[in-house]
CSV table of C-alpha atoms and ligand atoms in Angstrom, one decimal:
chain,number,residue,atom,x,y,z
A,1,UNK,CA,29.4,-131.7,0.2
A,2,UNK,CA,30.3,-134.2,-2.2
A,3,UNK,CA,33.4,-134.2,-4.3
A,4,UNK,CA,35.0,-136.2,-7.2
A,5,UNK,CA,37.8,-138.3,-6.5
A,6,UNK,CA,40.0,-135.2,-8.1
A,7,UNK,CA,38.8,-132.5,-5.8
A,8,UNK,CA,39.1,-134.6,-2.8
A,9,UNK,CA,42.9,-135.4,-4.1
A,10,UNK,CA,43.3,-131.3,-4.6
A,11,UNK,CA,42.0,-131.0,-1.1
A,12,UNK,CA,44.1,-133.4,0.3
A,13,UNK,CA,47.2,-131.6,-1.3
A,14,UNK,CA,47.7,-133.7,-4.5
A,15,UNK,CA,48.3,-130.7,-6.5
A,16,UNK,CA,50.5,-128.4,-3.9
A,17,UNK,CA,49.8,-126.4,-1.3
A,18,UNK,CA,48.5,-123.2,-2.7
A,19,UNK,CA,45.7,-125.1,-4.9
A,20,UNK,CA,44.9,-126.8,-1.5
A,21,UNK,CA,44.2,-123.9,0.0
A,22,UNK,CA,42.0,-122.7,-2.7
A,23,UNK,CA,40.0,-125.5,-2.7
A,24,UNK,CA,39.3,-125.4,0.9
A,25,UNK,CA,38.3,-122.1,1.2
A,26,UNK,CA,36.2,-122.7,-2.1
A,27,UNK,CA,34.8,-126.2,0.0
A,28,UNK,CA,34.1,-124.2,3.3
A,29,UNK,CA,32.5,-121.0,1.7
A,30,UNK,CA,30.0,-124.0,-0.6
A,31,UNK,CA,29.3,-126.1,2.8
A,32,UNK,CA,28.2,-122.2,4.5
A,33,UNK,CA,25.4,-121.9,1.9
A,34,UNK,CA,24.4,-125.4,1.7
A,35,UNK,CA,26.3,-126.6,-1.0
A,36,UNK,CA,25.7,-130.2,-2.5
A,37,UNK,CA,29.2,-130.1,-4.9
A,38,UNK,CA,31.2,-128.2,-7.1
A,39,UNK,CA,30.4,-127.7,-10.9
A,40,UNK,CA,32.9,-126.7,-13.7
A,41,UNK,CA,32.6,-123.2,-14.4
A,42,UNK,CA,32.1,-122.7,-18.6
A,43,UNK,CA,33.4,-118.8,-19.0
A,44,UNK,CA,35.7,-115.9,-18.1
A,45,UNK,CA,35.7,-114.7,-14.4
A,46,UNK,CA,34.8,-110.6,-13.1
A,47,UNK,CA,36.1,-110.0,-10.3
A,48,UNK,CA,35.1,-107.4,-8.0
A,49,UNK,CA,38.0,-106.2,-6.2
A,50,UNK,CA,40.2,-104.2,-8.4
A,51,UNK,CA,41.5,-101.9,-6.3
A,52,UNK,CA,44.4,-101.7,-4.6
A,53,UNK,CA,43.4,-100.5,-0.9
A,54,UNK,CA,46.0,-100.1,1.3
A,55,UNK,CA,44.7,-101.7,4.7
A,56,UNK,CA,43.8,-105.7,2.4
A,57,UNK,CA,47.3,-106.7,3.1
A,58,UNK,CA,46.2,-110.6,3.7
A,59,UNK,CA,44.7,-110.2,0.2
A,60,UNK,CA,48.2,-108.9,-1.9
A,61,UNK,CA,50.0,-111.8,0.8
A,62,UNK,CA,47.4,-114.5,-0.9
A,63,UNK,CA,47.8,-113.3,-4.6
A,64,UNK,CA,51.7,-113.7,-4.0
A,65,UNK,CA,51.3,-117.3,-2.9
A,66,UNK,CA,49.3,-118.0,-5.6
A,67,UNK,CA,51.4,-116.4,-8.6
A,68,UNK,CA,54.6,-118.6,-6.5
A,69,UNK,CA,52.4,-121.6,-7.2
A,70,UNK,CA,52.2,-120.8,-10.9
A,71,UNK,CA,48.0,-120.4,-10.8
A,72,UNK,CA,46.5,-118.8,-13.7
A,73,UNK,CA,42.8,-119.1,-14.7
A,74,UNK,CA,41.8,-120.9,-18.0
A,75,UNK,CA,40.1,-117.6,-19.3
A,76,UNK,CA,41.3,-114.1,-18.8
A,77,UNK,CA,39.1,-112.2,-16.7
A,78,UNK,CA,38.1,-108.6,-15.9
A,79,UNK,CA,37.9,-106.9,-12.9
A,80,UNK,CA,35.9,-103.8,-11.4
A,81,UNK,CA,37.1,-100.1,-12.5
A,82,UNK,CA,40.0,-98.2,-11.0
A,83,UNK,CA,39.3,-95.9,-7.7
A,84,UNK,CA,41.2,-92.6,-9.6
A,85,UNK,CA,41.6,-90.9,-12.4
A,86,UNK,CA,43.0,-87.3,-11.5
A,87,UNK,CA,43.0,-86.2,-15.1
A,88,UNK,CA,39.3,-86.3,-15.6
A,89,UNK,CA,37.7,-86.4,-12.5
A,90,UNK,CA,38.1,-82.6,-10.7
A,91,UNK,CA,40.1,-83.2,-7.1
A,92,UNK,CA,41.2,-81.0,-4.7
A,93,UNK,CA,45.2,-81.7,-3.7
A,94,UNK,CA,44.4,-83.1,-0.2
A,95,UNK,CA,42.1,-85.4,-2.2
A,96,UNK,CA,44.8,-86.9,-4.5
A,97,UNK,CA,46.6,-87.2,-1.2
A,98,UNK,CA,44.3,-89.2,0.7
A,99,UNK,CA,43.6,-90.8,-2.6
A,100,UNK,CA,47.1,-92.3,-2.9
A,101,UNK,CA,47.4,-93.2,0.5
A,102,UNK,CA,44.1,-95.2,0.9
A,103,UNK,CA,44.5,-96.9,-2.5
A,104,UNK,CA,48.7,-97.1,-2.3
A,105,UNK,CA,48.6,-100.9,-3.6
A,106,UNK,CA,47.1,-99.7,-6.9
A,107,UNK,CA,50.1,-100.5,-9.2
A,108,UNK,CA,51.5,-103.6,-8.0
A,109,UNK,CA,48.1,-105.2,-7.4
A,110,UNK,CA,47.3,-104.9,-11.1
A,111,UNK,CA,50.7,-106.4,-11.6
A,112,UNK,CA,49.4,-109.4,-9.3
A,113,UNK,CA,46.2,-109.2,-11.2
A,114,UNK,CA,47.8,-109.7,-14.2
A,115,UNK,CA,49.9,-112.5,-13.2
A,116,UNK,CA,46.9,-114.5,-12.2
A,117,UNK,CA,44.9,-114.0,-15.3
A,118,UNK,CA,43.8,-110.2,-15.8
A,119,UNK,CA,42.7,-109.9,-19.7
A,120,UNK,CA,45.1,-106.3,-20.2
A,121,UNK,CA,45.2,-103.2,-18.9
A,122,UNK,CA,41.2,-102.2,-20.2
A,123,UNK,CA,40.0,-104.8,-18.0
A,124,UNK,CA,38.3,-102.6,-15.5
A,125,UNK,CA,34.7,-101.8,-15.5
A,126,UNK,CA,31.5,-103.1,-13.9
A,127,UNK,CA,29.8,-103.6,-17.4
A,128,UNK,CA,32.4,-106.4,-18.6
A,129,UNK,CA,29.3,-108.1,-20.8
A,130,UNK,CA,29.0,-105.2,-23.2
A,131,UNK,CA,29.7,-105.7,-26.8
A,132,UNK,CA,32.6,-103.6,-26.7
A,133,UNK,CA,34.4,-105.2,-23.8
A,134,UNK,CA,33.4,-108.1,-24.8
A,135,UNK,CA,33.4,-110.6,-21.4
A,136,UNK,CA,29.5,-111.7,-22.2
A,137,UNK,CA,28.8,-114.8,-21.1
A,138,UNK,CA,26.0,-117.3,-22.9
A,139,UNK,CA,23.2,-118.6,-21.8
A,140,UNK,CA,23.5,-121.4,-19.6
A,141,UNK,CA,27.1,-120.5,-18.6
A,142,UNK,CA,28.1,-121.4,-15.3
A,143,UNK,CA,30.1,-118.8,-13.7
A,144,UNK,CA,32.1,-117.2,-10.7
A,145,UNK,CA,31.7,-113.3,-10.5
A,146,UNK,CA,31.1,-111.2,-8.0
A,147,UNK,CA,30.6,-107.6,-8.7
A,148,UNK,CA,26.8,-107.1,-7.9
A,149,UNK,CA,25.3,-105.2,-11.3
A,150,UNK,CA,27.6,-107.6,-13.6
A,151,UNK,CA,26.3,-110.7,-11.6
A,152,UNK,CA,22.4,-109.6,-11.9
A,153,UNK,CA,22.6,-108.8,-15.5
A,154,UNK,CA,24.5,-112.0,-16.7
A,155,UNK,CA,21.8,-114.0,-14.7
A,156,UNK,CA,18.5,-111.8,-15.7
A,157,UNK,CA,19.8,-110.9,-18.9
A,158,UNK,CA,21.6,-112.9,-20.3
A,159,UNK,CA,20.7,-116.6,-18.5
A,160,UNK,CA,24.1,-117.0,-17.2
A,161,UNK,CA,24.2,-118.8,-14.2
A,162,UNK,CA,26.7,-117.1,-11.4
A,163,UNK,CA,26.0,-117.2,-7.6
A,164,UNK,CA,26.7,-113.1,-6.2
A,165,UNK,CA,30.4,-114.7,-4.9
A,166,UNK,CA,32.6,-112.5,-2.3
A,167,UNK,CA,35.8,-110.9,-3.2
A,168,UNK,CA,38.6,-113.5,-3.0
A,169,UNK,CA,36.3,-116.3,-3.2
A,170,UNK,CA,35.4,-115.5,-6.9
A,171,UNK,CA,39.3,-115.9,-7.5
A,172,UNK,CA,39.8,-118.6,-6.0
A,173,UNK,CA,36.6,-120.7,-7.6
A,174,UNK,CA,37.9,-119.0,-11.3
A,175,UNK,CA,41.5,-120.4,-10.6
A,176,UNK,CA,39.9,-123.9,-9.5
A,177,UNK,CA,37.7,-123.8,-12.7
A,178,UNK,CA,35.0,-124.6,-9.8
A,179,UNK,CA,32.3,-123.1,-8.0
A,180,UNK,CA,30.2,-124.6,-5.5
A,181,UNK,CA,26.7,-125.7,-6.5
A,182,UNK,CA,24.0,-124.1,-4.4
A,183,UNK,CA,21.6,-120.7,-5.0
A,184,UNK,CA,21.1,-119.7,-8.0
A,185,UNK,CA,23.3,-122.3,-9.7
A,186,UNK,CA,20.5,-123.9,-9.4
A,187,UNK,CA,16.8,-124.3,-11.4
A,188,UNK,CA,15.7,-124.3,-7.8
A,189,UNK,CA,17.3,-121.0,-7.0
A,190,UNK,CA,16.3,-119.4,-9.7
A,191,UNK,CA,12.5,-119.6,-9.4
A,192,UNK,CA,10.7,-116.5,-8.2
A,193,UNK,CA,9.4,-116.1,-4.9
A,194,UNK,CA,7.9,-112.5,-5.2
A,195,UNK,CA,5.1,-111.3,-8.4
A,196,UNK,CA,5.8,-108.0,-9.0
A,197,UNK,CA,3.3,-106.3,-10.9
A,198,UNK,CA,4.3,-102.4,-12.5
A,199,UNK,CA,1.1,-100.7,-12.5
A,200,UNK,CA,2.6,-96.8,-13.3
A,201,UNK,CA,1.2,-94.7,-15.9
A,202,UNK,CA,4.4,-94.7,-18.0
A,203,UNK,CA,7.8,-96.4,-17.7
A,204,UNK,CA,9.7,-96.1,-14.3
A,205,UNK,CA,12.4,-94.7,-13.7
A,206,UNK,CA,14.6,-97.4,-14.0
A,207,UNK,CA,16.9,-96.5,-10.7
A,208,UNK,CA,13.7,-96.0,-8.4
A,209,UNK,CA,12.3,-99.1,-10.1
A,210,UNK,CA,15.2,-101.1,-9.0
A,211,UNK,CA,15.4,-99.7,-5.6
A,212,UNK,CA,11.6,-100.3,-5.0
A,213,UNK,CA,12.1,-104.1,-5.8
A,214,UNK,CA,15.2,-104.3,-3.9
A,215,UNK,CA,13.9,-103.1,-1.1
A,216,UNK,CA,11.2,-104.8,-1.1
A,217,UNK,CA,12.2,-108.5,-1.8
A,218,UNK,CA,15.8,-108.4,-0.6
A,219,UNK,CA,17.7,-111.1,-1.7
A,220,UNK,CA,14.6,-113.4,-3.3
A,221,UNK,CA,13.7,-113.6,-7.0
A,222,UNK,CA,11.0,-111.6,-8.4
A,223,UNK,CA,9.3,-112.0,-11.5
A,224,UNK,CA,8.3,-108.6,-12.8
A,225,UNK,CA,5.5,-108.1,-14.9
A,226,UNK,CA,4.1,-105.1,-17.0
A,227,UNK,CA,7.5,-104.0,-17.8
A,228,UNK,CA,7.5,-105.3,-21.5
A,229,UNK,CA,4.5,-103.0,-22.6
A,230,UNK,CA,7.0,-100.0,-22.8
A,231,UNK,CA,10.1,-102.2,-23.9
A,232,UNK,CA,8.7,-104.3,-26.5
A,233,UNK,CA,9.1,-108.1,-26.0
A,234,UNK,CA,12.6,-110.1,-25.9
A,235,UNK,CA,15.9,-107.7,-24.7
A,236,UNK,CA,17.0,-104.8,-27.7
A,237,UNK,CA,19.8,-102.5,-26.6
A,238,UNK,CA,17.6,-99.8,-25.2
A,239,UNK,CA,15.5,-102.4,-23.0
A,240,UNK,CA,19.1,-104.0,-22.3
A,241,UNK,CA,20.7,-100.2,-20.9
A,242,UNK,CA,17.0,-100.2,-18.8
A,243,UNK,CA,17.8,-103.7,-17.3
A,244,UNK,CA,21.3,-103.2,-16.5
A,245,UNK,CA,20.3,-99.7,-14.4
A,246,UNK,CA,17.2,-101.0,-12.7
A,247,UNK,CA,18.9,-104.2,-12.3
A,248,UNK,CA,22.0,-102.4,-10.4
A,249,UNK,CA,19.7,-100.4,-8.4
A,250,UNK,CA,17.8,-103.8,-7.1
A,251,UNK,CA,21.5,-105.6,-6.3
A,252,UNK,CA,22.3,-102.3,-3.9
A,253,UNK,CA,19.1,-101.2,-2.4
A,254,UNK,CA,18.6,-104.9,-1.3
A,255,UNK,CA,20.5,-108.0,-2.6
A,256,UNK,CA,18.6,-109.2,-5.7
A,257,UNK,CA,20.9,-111.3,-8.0
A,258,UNK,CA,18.4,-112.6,-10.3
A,259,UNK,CA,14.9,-111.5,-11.6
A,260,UNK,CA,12.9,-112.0,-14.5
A,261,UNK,CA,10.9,-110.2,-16.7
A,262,UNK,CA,7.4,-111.0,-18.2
A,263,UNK,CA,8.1,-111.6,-21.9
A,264,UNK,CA,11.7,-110.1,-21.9
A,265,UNK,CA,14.6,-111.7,-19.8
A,266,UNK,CA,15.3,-115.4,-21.5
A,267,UNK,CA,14.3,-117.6,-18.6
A,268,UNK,CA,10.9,-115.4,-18.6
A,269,UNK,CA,10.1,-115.7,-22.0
A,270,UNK,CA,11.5,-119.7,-22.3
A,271,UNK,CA,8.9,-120.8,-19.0
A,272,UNK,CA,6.8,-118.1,-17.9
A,273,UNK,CA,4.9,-118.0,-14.5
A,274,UNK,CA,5.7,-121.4,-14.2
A,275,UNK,CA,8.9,-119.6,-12.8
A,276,UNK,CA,7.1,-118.8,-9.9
A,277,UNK,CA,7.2,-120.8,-6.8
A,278,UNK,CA,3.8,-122.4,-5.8
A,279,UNK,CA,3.7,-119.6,-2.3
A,280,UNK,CA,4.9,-116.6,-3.8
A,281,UNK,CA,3.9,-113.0,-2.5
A,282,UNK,CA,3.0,-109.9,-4.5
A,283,UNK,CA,3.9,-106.5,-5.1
A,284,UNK,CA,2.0,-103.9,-6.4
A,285,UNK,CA,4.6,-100.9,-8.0
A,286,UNK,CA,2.3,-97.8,-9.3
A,287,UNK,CA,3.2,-94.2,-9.4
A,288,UNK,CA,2.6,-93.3,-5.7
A,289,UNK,CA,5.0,-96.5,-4.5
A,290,UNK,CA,7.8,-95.0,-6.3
A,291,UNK,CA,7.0,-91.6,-5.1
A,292,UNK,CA,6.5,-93.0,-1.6
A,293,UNK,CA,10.5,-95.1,-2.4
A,294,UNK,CA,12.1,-92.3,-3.9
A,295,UNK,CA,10.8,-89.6,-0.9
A,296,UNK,CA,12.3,-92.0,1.7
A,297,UNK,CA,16.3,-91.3,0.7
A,298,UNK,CA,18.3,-89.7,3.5
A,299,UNK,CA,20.3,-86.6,2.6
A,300,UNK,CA,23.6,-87.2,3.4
A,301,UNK,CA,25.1,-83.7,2.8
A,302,UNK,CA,26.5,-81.7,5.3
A,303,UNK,CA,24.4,-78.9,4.1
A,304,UNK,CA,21.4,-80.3,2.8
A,305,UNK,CA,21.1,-76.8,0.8
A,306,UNK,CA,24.7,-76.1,-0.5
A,307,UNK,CA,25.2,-75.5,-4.3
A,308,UNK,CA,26.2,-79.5,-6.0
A,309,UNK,CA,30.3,-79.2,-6.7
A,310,UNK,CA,30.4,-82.7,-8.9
A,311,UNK,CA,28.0,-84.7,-10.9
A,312,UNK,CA,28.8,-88.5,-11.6
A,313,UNK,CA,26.8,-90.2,-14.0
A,314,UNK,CA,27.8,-93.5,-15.1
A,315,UNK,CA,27.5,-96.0,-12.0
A,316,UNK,CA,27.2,-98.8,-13.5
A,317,UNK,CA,29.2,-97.6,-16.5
A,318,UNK,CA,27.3,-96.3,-19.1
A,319,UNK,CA,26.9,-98.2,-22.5
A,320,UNK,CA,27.9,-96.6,-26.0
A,321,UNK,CA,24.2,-95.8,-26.8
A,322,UNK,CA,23.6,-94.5,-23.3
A,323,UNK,CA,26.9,-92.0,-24.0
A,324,UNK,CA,25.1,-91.0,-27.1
A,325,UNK,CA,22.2,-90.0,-25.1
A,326,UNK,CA,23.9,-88.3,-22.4
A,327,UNK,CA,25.7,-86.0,-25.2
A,328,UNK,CA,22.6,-84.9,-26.7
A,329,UNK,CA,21.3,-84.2,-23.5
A,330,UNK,CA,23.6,-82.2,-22.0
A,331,UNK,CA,24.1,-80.3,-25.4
A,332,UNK,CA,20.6,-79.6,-25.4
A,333,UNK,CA,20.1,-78.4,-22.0
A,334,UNK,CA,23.4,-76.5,-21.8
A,335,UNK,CA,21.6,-74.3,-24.9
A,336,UNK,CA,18.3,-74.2,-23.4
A,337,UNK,CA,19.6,-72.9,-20.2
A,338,UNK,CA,21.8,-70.3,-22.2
A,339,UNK,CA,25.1,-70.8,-20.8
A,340,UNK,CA,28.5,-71.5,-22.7
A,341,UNK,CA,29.1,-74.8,-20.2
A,342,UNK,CA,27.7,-77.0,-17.6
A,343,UNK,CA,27.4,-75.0,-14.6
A,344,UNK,CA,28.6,-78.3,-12.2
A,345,UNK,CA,32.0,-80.2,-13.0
A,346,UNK,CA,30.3,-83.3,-14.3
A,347,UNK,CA,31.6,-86.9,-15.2
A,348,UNK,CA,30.2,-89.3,-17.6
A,349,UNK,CA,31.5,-93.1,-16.2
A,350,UNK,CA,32.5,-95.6,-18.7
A,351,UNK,CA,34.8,-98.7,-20.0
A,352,UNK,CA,37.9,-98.1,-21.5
A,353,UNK,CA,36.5,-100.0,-24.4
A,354,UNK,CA,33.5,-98.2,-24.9
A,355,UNK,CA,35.0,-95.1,-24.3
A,356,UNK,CA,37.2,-95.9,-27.5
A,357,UNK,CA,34.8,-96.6,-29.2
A,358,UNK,CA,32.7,-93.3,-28.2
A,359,UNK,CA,36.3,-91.1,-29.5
A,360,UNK,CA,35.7,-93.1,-32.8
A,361,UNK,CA,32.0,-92.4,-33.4
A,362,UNK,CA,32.3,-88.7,-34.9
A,363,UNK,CA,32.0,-85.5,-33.2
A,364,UNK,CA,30.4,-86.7,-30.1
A,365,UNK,CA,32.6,-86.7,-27.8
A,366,UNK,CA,34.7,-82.9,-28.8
A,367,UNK,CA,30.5,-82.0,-28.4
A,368,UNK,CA,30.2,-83.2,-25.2
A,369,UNK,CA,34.0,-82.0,-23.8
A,370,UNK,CA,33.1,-78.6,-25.3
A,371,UNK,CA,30.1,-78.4,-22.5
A,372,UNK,CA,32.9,-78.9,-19.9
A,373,UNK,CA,31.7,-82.2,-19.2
A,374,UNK,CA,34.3,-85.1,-18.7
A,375,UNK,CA,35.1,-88.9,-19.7
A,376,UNK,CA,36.7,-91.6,-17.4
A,377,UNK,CA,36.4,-95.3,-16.4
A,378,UNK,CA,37.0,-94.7,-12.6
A,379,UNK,CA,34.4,-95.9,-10.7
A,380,UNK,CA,33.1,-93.2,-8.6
A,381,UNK,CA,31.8,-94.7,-5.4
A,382,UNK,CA,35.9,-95.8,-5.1
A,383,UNK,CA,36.3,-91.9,-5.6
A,384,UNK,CA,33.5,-91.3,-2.4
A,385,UNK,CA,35.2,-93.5,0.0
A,386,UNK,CA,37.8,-90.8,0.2
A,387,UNK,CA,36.5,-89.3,3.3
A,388,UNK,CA,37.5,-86.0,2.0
A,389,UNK,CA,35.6,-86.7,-1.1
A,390,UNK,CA,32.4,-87.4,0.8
A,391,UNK,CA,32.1,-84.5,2.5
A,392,UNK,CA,31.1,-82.9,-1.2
A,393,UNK,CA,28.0,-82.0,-2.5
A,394,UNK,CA,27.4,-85.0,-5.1
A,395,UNK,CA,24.8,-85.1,-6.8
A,396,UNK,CA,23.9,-88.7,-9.2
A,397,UNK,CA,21.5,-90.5,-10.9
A,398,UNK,CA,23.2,-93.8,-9.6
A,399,UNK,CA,20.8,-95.1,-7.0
A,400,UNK,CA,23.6,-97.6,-6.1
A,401,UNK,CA,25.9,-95.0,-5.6
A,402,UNK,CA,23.3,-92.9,-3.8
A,403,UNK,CA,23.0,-96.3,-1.7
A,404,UNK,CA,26.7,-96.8,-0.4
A,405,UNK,CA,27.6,-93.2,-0.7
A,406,UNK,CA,26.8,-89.2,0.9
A,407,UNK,CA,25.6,-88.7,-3.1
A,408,UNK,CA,22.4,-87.7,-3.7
A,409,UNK,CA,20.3,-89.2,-6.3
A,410,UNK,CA,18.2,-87.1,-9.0
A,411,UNK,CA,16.7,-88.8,-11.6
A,412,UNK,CA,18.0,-88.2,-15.1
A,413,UNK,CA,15.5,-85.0,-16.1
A,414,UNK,CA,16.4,-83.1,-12.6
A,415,UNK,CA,19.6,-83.9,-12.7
A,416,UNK,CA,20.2,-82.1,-16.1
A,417,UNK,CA,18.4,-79.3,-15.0
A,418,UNK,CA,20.6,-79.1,-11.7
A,419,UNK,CA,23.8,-79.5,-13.6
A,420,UNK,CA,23.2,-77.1,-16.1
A,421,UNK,CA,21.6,-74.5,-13.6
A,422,UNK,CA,24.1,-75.0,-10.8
A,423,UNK,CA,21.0,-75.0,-8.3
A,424,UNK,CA,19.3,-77.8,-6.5
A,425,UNK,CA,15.4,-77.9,-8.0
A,426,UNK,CA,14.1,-77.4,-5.0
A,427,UNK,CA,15.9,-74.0,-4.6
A,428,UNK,CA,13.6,-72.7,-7.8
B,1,F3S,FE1,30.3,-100.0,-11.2
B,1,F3S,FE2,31.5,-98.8,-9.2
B,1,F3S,FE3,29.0,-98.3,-9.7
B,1,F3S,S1,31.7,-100.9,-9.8
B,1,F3S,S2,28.2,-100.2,-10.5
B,1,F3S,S3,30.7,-97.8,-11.1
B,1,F3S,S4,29.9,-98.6,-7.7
């Protein structure tokens, strides 16, 4: 790997110990994936590891040193959302319990946090590029994220450049103002290696849509195509909400950290098929190969047939439009089923900052409390590792947190119906 005469001089300790240390670990974690340098990152770090678990102890022991050493990024970054919020999300007491003790660094690991960099004490959500939070990188940034929905939008979406960087690592790179050049850093990286071709007979689902292509291409590129006939040409908000789910879904189910869409995402509409490497394969999606995808989950309930006792929807955070939705929804089908309130505690995931700005938009929000629905910025797969937590009958339309969780996914249509019946569909 090469490096300028001032990295070499950090590496050999020109700069103290603790910026030494970073830039090794930044240099060995480049050389694993073949990088050729280092390139200066152009915009604010996300991090992915905002919580405070109790069993990273090398982690907190790292942060310390670094705070001694005086280390502070350029920008102020954000971070992933909290594990808890016992206020609005319904938990038993031996819950809270477990919760404390598993997550018992929470407080002073945002204090480290904080020391280092952290933008304030909203900082925590997975959608960090909405308008309303206001980390949205331009096209053409380099970056150093990690969080796996944030790092496929800001590359598909957006045109930011960011490789999917490990916990630590993404520090360590935004503290150096450095990451190493390899993937997709790269115009190299970033061409497709898979066509996919949407063939259904309306828009996908955007969460089985993702899950489908993840699946399928892993961690290659694909260039999707046929998507833009339901969501108009370029990236509007709707089309945006769309990306950041299916894109979500694609990052868990397999590993995708970049694709592009036909007419939509920038790199897409800037250079085409010419995006496409010269061997790609092909991938037919029509109506029966999302049936065939979305069939295939496991249930991971102890009783596949037991009544659902909590609802997350919201992973990744919901935007300010998609709130919107979600209220009228559940307003509607709370009255269409004829009951005074949702019939399963359910929880609507997202930012601080958006959530604001929800409280600010009118009557929404005393609408949707009223059907005994709830707000909160946790992030709920955090709330599933709780191995008490996991044992519940959850019920999502988060393929991502159906992925790395015992939730079960629905999409959006049967998962109002379930929530405001209290039954699984399948019961009748
Ligand atoms: Fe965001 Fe947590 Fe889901 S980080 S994407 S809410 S797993």
């Amino acid at each position: 790997m090469q490096l300028t005469t001032e990295e070499q001089a950090i590496l050999s300790g020109s700069k103290g110990p603790a910026l030494q240390k970073a830039m090794r670990s930044v240099v060995a974690f480049g050389e694993t994936f073949g990088a050729t340098g280092l390139v200066r990152i152009t915009g604010p770090g996300h991090l992915v590891t905002s919580f405070g678990a109790s069993m990273i102890g090398p982690h907190y022991r790292m942060m310390e040193e670094l705070i001694g050493a005086g280390l502070h990024t350029p920008w102020p970054f954000t971070v992933d959302p909290r594990p808890a919020d016992f206020k609005n999300v319904p938990s038993s007491l031996p819950e809270k319990l477990v919760t404390r003790l598993v997550y018992s660094r929470q407080r002073p690991y945002e204090a480290q946090l904080a020391r280092v960099g952290l933008r304030n004490a909203d900082a925590f959500t997975c959608t960090c590029y909405l308008p309303e939070v206001g980390n949205r990188p331009k096209f053409g940034d380099v970056l150093a994220w990690s969080e796996s929905s944030a790092v496929v939008f800001a590359n598909s979406v957006i045109g930011a450049r960011t490789n999917r960087n490990s916990g630590g690592i993404d520090l360590l790179c935004n503290l150096l103002g450095k990451a190493p050049l390899f993937g997709l850093l790269t115009d190299e990286g970033r061409r497709a290696d898979w066509l996919v071709e949407v063939r259904t007979t309306s828009l996908p689902n955007a969460q089985v849509l993702g899950s489908a292509i993840g699946m399928r291409v892993m961690e290659d590129v694909p260039y999707i195509v046929g998507l833009d006939q339901w969501l108009g040409s370029g990236v509007n908000d709707a089309a945006a909400d769309y990306l950041k789910d299916m894109g979500a879904a694609s990052a868990s189910n397999g590993a995708v950290g970049l694709y592009h869409v036909e007419g939509m995402t920038p790199e897409a509409v800037k250079i085409g098929r010419g995006l496409l490497r010269r061997e790609y394969r092909t991938y037919v999606v029509d109506d029966a190969e999302l049936e065939r995808v979305a069939a295939s989950y496991p249930v991971l309930w102890r009783e596949p047939g037991a009544r659902p006792s909590l609802c997350f929807v919201g992973c990744p955070h919901l935007s300010l439009g998609q709130l919107h939705q979600w209220t009228e929804a559940i307003v509607q089908a709370v009255r269409q089923y004829g009951r005074p309130r949702l019939a399963v505690p359910t929880v609507l995931c997202a930012a601080p900052d958006v959530l604001r700005a929800f409280r600010a938009s009118g009557s929404a929000e005393a609408r949707l409390l009223a059907t005994g629905a709830r707000l909160t910025s946790l992030c709920p797969l955090m709330f599933m590792n709780n191995p008490l937590s996991a044992r519940r009958p959850v019920v999502t339309n988060s393929n991502k947190l159906r992925t790395y969780s015992t939730a079960r996914f629905y999409p959006d249509e049967e998962l109002l119906a379930i929530i405001s019946s209290g039954r699984l569909q399948e019961e009748g």
